[in-house]
CSV table of C-alpha atoms and ligand atoms in Angstrom, one decimal:
chain,number,residue,atom,x,y,z
A,12,MET,CA,43.1,50.6,-113.3
A,13,VAL,CA,45.9,48.1,-113.5
A,14,MET,CA,47.0,48.9,-117.1
A,15,GLU,CA,46.6,52.6,-117.0
A,16,GLY,CA,49.4,54.3,-118.9
A,17,LYS,CA,50.5,51.1,-120.6
A,18,LYS,CA,50.9,50.8,-124.3
A,19,GLY,CA,51.4,47.6,-126.2
A,20,VAL,CA,51.0,45.7,-129.5
A,21,VAL,CA,48.9,42.6,-130.0
A,22,LEU,CA,49.7,40.2,-132.8
A,23,GLY,CA,47.4,37.3,-133.7
A,24,ILE,CA,43.8,38.6,-133.7
A,25,ALA,CA,42.0,36.8,-136.6
A,26,ASN,CA,38.5,37.5,-135.3
A,27,LYS,CA,36.5,38.0,-132.1
A,28,LYS,CA,37.1,34.4,-131.1
A,29,SER,CA,40.9,34.7,-131.1
A,30,ILE,CA,42.7,34.4,-127.8
A,31,ALA,CA,44.6,37.6,-128.7
A,32,TYR,CA,41.3,39.4,-128.8
A,33,GLY,CA,40.5,38.2,-125.3
A,34,ILE,CA,43.8,39.5,-124.1
A,35,ALA,CA,43.5,42.8,-125.9
A,36,LYS,CA,40.0,43.4,-124.5
A,37,ALA,CA,41.2,42.6,-120.9
A,38,CYS,CA,44.1,45.0,-121.3
A,39,LYS,CA,41.9,47.7,-122.7
A,40,LYS,CA,39.3,47.3,-120.0
A,41,GLN,CA,42.1,48.0,-117.5
A,42,GLY,CA,43.2,51.2,-119.2
A,43,ALA,CA,45.9,50.1,-121.7
A,44,GLN,CA,46.3,51.6,-125.1
A,45,ILE,CA,46.5,49.0,-127.8
A,46,ALA,CA,48.0,48.6,-131.3
A,47,ILE,CA,47.2,45.6,-133.4
A,48,ALA,CA,49.0,43.9,-136.2
A,49,TYR,CA,47.4,41.9,-138.9
A,50,ILE,CA,48.9,39.4,-141.3
A,51,ASN,CA,48.1,41.1,-144.7
A,52,ASP,CA,45.7,43.4,-146.5
A,53,ARG,CA,43.2,40.6,-147.0
A,54,PHE,CA,42.6,40.9,-143.2
A,55,ALA,CA,42.7,44.7,-142.9
A,56,GLN,CA,39.0,45.1,-143.9
A,57,LYS,CA,37.9,42.1,-141.8
A,58,LEU,CA,39.7,43.4,-138.7
A,59,ALA,CA,38.6,47.1,-139.0
A,60,PRO,CA,35.5,46.6,-136.7
A,61,ILE,CA,37.8,45.0,-134.1
A,62,ALA,CA,40.3,47.9,-134.4
A,63,ASP,CA,37.3,50.2,-133.8
A,64,ASP,CA,36.2,48.2,-130.8
A,65,LEU,CA,39.7,48.4,-129.3
A,66,GLU,CA,40.0,52.1,-130.2
A,67,CYS,CA,43.1,51.5,-132.2
A,68,LYS,CA,42.0,52.5,-135.7
A,69,ASP,CA,45.1,54.7,-136.0
A,70,ARG,CA,47.4,52.0,-134.7
A,71,PHE,CA,46.5,49.1,-137.0
A,72,TYR,CA,49.5,47.8,-138.8
A,73,PRO,CA,50.4,45.0,-141.3
A,74,CYS,CA,52.9,42.5,-140.1
A,75,ASP,CA,53.4,39.0,-141.5
A,76,VAL,CA,55.9,37.6,-139.0
A,77,SER,CA,57.5,35.3,-141.6
A,78,LYS,CA,58.9,38.5,-143.3
A,79,PRO,CA,61.7,40.1,-141.3
A,80,GLU,CA,61.3,43.5,-143.0
A,81,GLU,CA,57.7,43.7,-141.8
A,82,ILE,CA,58.8,43.2,-138.2
A,83,VAL,CA,61.3,46.1,-138.6
A,84,ALA,CA,58.5,48.2,-140.3
A,85,LEU,CA,56.2,47.4,-137.3
A,86,ARG,CA,58.8,48.7,-134.9
A,87,GLU,CA,59.2,51.9,-136.8
A,88,LEU,CA,55.4,52.4,-136.9
A,89,LEU,CA,55.1,51.7,-133.2
A,90,LYS,CA,58.0,54.1,-132.5
A,91,LYS,CA,56.3,56.9,-134.5
A,92,ASP,CA,52.9,56.4,-132.9
A,93,PHE,CA,53.8,55.3,-129.4
A,94,GLY,CA,57.4,56.1,-128.8
A,95,GLU,CA,58.0,53.3,-126.3
A,96,ILE,CA,55.8,50.3,-125.7
A,97,ASP,CA,55.2,48.4,-122.5
A,98,PHE,CA,54.0,45.0,-123.8
A,99,ILE,CA,53.9,42.6,-126.7
A,100,VAL,CA,51.4,39.9,-127.2
A,101,HIS,CA,52.6,37.1,-129.5
A,102,SER,CA,49.5,34.9,-130.2
A,103,ILE,CA,50.6,33.4,-133.5
A,104,ALA,CA,51.0,29.9,-134.7
A,105,PHE,CA,50.9,28.1,-138.0
A,106,ALA,CA,51.6,24.6,-139.3
A,107,PRO,CA,50.8,23.2,-142.7
A,108,LYS,CA,47.8,20.9,-142.6
A,109,GLU,CA,50.0,17.8,-143.2
A,110,GLY,CA,51.7,18.5,-139.9
A,111,LEU,CA,48.4,18.2,-137.9
A,112,ALA,CA,47.2,14.7,-138.7
A,113,GLY,CA,48.5,11.3,-139.6
A,114,ARG,CA,51.8,9.8,-138.7
A,115,PHE,CA,54.2,12.2,-137.0
A,116,MET,CA,57.3,10.7,-138.6
A,117,ASP,CA,55.9,11.5,-142.1
A,118,ILE,CA,56.2,15.3,-141.6
A,119,THR,CA,58.3,16.9,-144.3
A,120,LYS,CA,61.2,19.2,-143.6
A,121,GLU,CA,59.4,22.0,-145.4
A,122,ALA,CA,56.4,21.8,-143.1
A,123,PHE,CA,58.7,21.5,-140.1
A,124,ASP,CA,60.6,24.7,-141.1
A,125,ILE,CA,57.4,26.7,-141.8
A,126,ALA,CA,55.9,25.7,-138.4
A,127,MET,CA,59.0,26.5,-136.5
A,128,ASP,CA,59.6,29.8,-138.3
A,129,ILE,CA,56.1,31.2,-137.8
A,130,SER,CA,55.2,29.7,-134.4
A,131,VAL,CA,58.6,29.9,-132.7
A,132,TYR,CA,61.3,32.0,-134.4
A,133,SER,CA,58.9,34.9,-134.8
A,134,LEU,CA,58.9,35.4,-131.0
A,135,ILE,CA,62.7,35.6,-131.0
A,136,GLU,CA,62.7,38.0,-133.9
A,137,LEU,CA,60.0,40.2,-132.4
A,138,ALA,CA,61.7,40.4,-129.0
A,139,ARG,CA,65.1,41.3,-130.7
A,140,GLU,CA,63.7,43.8,-133.2
A,141,LEU,CA,61.3,45.5,-130.9
A,142,LYS,CA,63.7,45.6,-127.9
A,143,PRO,CA,64.9,49.2,-128.8
A,144,ILE,CA,61.4,50.5,-128.2
A,145,LEU,CA,60.5,48.4,-125.1
A,146,SER,CA,60.2,50.4,-121.9
A,147,LYS,CA,61.9,49.4,-118.7
A,148,ASN,CA,59.7,46.8,-117.0
A,149,ALA,CA,58.1,45.8,-120.3
A,150,SER,CA,56.4,42.4,-120.5
A,151,VAL,CA,56.2,39.9,-123.4
A,152,LEU,CA,53.6,37.2,-123.6
A,153,THR,CA,53.2,34.2,-125.9
A,154,LEU,CA,50.7,31.4,-126.1
A,155,SER,CA,51.4,27.7,-125.7
A,156,TYR,CA,49.5,24.4,-125.3
A,157,TYR,CA,49.9,21.2,-123.3
A,158,GLY,CA,50.6,19.4,-126.5
A,159,GLY,CA,54.1,20.8,-126.2
A,160,VAL,CA,54.7,18.9,-123.0
A,161,LYS,CA,52.7,15.6,-123.5
A,162,TYR,CA,51.4,13.7,-126.5
A,163,ILE,CA,48.0,15.0,-127.8
A,164,PRO,CA,46.5,13.1,-130.8
A,165,ASN,CA,46.9,15.0,-134.1
A,166,TYR,CA,48.7,18.0,-132.5
A,167,ASN,CA,51.9,16.5,-134.0
A,168,LEU,CA,54.1,19.2,-135.5
A,169,MET,CA,52.5,21.9,-133.4
A,170,GLY,CA,53.4,20.0,-130.3
A,171,VAL,CA,57.1,20.1,-131.2
A,172,ALA,CA,56.8,23.8,-132.0
A,173,LYS,CA,55.1,24.5,-128.6
A,174,ALA,CA,57.9,22.6,-126.8
A,175,ALA,CA,60.4,24.9,-128.6
A,176,LEU,CA,58.3,27.9,-127.9
A,177,GLU,CA,58.2,27.2,-124.2
A,178,MET,CA,62.1,26.9,-124.0
A,179,THR,CA,62.3,30.0,-126.2
A,180,THR,CA,60.3,31.8,-123.5
A,181,LYS,CA,62.8,30.8,-120.9
A,182,TYR,CA,65.9,31.7,-122.8
A,183,LEU,CA,64.5,35.0,-123.8
A,184,ALA,CA,63.5,35.7,-120.2
A,185,GLU,CA,67.1,35.2,-119.2
A,186,ASP,CA,68.4,37.4,-122.0
A,187,LEU,CA,66.1,40.2,-121.3
A,188,GLY,CA,65.9,40.0,-117.5
A,189,VAL,CA,68.9,42.2,-117.0
A,190,ASP,CA,66.9,45.0,-118.7
A,191,GLY,CA,63.9,44.4,-116.5
A,192,ILE,CA,62.0,43.0,-119.4
A,193,ARG,CA,59.9,39.9,-118.6
A,194,VAL,CA,58.8,37.1,-120.9
A,195,ASN,CA,56.1,34.6,-120.1
A,196,ALA,CA,53.8,32.1,-121.8
A,197,ILE,CA,50.2,31.1,-121.0
A,198,SER,CA,49.5,27.4,-121.8
A,199,ALA,CA,45.8,27.7,-122.5
A,200,GLY,CA,43.3,24.9,-122.5
A,201,PRO,CA,41.6,24.1,-125.8
A,202,ILE,CA,39.3,26.8,-127.2
A,203,LYS,CA,37.4,26.7,-130.5
A,204,THR,CA,39.2,29.3,-132.6
A,205,LEU,CA,40.1,29.5,-136.3
A,206,ALA,CA,43.6,28.0,-135.7
A,207,ALA,CA,42.1,25.1,-133.6
A,208,THR,CA,39.7,24.1,-136.3
A,209,GLY,CA,42.8,23.0,-138.4
A,210,ILE,CA,43.4,20.2,-135.9
A,211,ASP,CA,41.7,16.9,-136.7
A,212,ASP,CA,39.1,15.8,-134.1
A,213,PHE,CA,39.4,19.0,-132.1
A,214,SER,CA,35.8,18.8,-130.9
A,215,PHE,CA,36.7,15.6,-129.2
A,216,VAL,CA,39.7,17.3,-127.5
A,217,LEU,CA,37.3,19.9,-126.2
A,218,LYS,CA,34.9,17.3,-124.8
A,219,TRP,CA,37.7,15.3,-123.2
A,220,ASN,CA,39.2,18.4,-121.5
A,221,ALA,CA,35.9,19.6,-120.1
A,222,ALA,CA,35.2,16.1,-118.8
A,223,HIS,CA,38.6,15.6,-117.1
A,224,ALA,CA,39.7,19.0,-115.9
A,225,PRO,CA,39.2,19.6,-112.2
A,226,LEU,CA,37.0,22.6,-113.0
A,227,LYS,CA,34.9,20.4,-115.4
A,228,GLN,CA,34.7,23.0,-118.1
A,229,ASN,CA,36.7,24.5,-120.9
A,230,VAL,CA,38.3,27.9,-120.5
A,231,THR,CA,37.2,31.0,-122.4
A,232,ILE,CA,39.1,33.7,-124.2
A,233,GLU,CA,38.0,36.1,-121.4
A,234,GLN,CA,39.6,33.8,-118.7
A,235,VAL,CA,42.8,33.6,-120.8
A,236,GLY,CA,42.6,37.3,-121.4
A,237,ASN,CA,42.4,38.2,-117.7
A,238,SER,CA,45.4,36.0,-116.9
A,239,GLY,CA,47.3,37.4,-119.9
A,240,MET,CA,46.5,40.9,-118.6
A,241,TYR,CA,48.0,40.0,-115.2
A,242,LEU,CA,51.2,38.7,-116.8
A,243,LEU,CA,51.5,41.9,-118.9
A,244,SER,CA,50.8,44.2,-115.9
A,245,ASP,CA,53.1,45.2,-113.0
A,246,LEU,CA,51.0,42.9,-110.8
A,247,SER,CA,53.3,40.1,-112.1
A,248,SER,CA,56.5,42.1,-111.8
A,249,GLY,CA,58.3,39.2,-110.1
A,250,VAL,CA,57.3,36.6,-112.7
A,251,THR,CA,59.4,35.7,-115.8
A,252,GLY,CA,60.2,32.7,-117.8
A,253,GLU,CA,57.0,31.1,-116.6
A,254,ILE,CA,54.6,28.8,-118.4
A,255,HIS,CA,51.3,29.6,-116.7
A,256,TYR,CA,48.5,27.1,-117.2
A,257,VAL,CA,45.0,28.5,-117.8
A,258,ASP,CA,43.3,25.2,-118.6
A,259,GLY,CA,40.8,24.5,-115.8
A,260,GLY,CA,43.6,22.5,-114.1
A,261,TYR,CA,43.7,19.8,-116.8
A,262,ASN,CA,47.5,19.6,-116.7
A,263,ILE,CA,47.6,18.4,-113.0
A,264,MET,CA,45.7,15.3,-113.7
A,265,GLY,CA,47.8,12.2,-113.7
A,266,MET,CA,44.9,9.8,-114.0
A,267,PRO,CA,41.7,11.3,-115.1
A,268,ALA,CA,38.6,9.7,-113.6
A,269,THR,CA,36.0,9.2,-116.2
A,270,ILE,CA,32.6,9.2,-114.5
A,271,GLU,CA,30.9,11.2,-111.7
A,272,ASP,CA,29.3,9.8,-108.6
A,273,GLU,CA,25.8,10.7,-107.4
A,274,ASN,CA,27.2,13.9,-105.7
A,275,GLY,CA,28.9,15.0,-109.0
A,276,ARG,CA,32.4,14.1,-107.7
A,277,SER,CA,34.9,12.3,-110.0
A,278,LYS,CA,34.9,8.6,-109.6
A,279,LEU,CA,37.0,5.9,-111.4
A,280,ALA,CA,35.1,4.2,-114.2
A,281,TRP,CA,36.1,0.8,-112.6
A,282,ASN,CA,33.7,-1.8,-111.3
A,283,GLY,CA,36.1,-2.8,-108.5
A,284,GLU,CA,37.2,-6.1,-110.1
A,285,SER,CA,40.9,-6.8,-109.8
B,1020,NAP,P1,43.5,32.3,-134.2
B,1020,NAP,O1,42.4,33.1,-133.7
B,1020,NAP,O2,43.4,31.6,-135.5
B,1020,NAP,O3,44.9,33.1,-134.1
B,1020,NAP,C1,46.1,32.7,-134.7
B,1020,NAP,C2,46.7,33.9,-135.3
B,1020,NAP,O4,48.0,33.7,-135.9
B,1020,NAP,C3,45.8,34.4,-136.5
B,1020,NAP,O5,45.5,35.8,-136.2
B,1020,NAP,C4,46.7,34.2,-137.7
B,1020,NAP,O6,46.5,35.1,-138.7
B,1020,NAP,C5,48.1,34.5,-137.0
B,1020,NAP,N1,49.1,34.1,-137.9
B,1020,NAP,C6,49.4,33.0,-138.5
B,1020,NAP,N2,50.5,33.1,-139.3
B,1020,NAP,C7,50.9,34.4,-139.2
B,1020,NAP,C8,52.0,35.1,-139.8
B,1020,NAP,N3,52.8,34.6,-140.6
B,1020,NAP,N4,52.1,36.4,-139.4
B,1020,NAP,C9,51.3,37.0,-138.6
B,1020,NAP,N5,50.2,36.4,-138.0
B,1020,NAP,C10,50.1,35.0,-138.3
B,1020,NAP,O7,43.7,31.1,-133.1
B,1020,NAP,P2,44.1,31.1,-131.5
B,1020,NAP,O8,43.6,29.8,-131.0
B,1020,NAP,O9,43.6,32.4,-130.9
B,1020,NAP,O10,45.7,31.1,-131.5
B,1020,NAP,C11,46.5,32.0,-130.9
B,1020,NAP,C12,47.6,31.3,-130.2
B,1020,NAP,O11,47.1,30.5,-129.1
B,1020,NAP,C13,48.4,30.3,-131.1
B,1020,NAP,O12,49.8,30.4,-130.7
B,1020,NAP,C14,47.8,29.0,-130.6
B,1020,NAP,O13,48.7,27.9,-130.9
B,1020,NAP,C15,47.7,29.2,-129.2
B,1020,NAP,N6,46.8,28.3,-128.4
B,1020,NAP,C16,45.5,28.0,-128.9
B,1020,NAP,C17,44.7,27.2,-128.2
B,1020,NAP,C18,43.4,26.8,-128.7
B,1020,NAP,O14,42.8,25.7,-128.3
B,1020,NAP,N7,42.7,27.6,-129.5
B,1020,NAP,C19,45.2,26.6,-127.0
B,1020,NAP,C20,46.5,26.9,-126.6
B,1020,NAP,C21,47.3,27.8,-127.3
B,1020,NAP,P3,45.4,34.7,-139.9
B,1020,NAP,O15,44.3,33.9,-139.3
B,1020,NAP,O16,45.0,36.0,-140.4
B,1020,NAP,O17,46.3,33.8,-140.8
């Protein structure tokens, strides 16, 4: 199995719909041993069945990434239970509601700082603080979205955070490459998760993507999970600093056609008039 002998920590499982859960499942299926981190005690009980499912009841730790001391405590717990680890999954983002609707220029500094702290800086801090326990050839993975590259309605503040996260991935990849440690991101297509429901009109984004992506459907957490597992495994040993799209091909479309012809092929919604 591809992940046999690998040990890693997954941050960002809120429930069984979370992208992080898809990645953890795929890694476990390929033989990895998993530890999971949850934000606070309120979630400990809710996540217990998931910890059971991933066979990590004994490696189930609290870590709110906005609290530096909890990241240090996470490292010590991982060191105690695992010694070294081979991978980190950072599948975490947060922006106050006011940053995910309305006029972008009205975002407050407070909302901006919170979103950047939790969604971006946490990756830097995790990489730095967990580095002492990362094995040679370890792999770090984070999650991005196309709204960090191009305008997406209502994604607003999170779009700016994802742009920063993608560059953070590249700068960390350069920093850590000398130690054989890789850092990559998956830019996932839209998926109905808890975090996504915070974005206004998200169901329209889902419909739009499914209609205009070359594969004509939205991606699943299983698909993102398998691609994530590949990036965490030695199969991708030559890949670092990469933003890997798992979006049904949506990002390649410069001019989405909006209707299908009688054979189900994309056709311009244009009646031929000039
Ligand atoms: P999700 O299930 O809601 O996961 C987001 C996770 O972030 C939750 O587990 C949340 O914990 C955690 N989190 C927030 N603040 C935290 C903090 N201070 N400390 C620790 N954990 C914290 O949603 P998801 O869609 O799977 O999101 C995972 C990642 O994928 C995010 O980076 C998201 O931007 C990215 N992504 C999502 C989509 C999509 O369409 N769903 C597409 C592309 C990329 P609580 O829920 O317990 O607060």
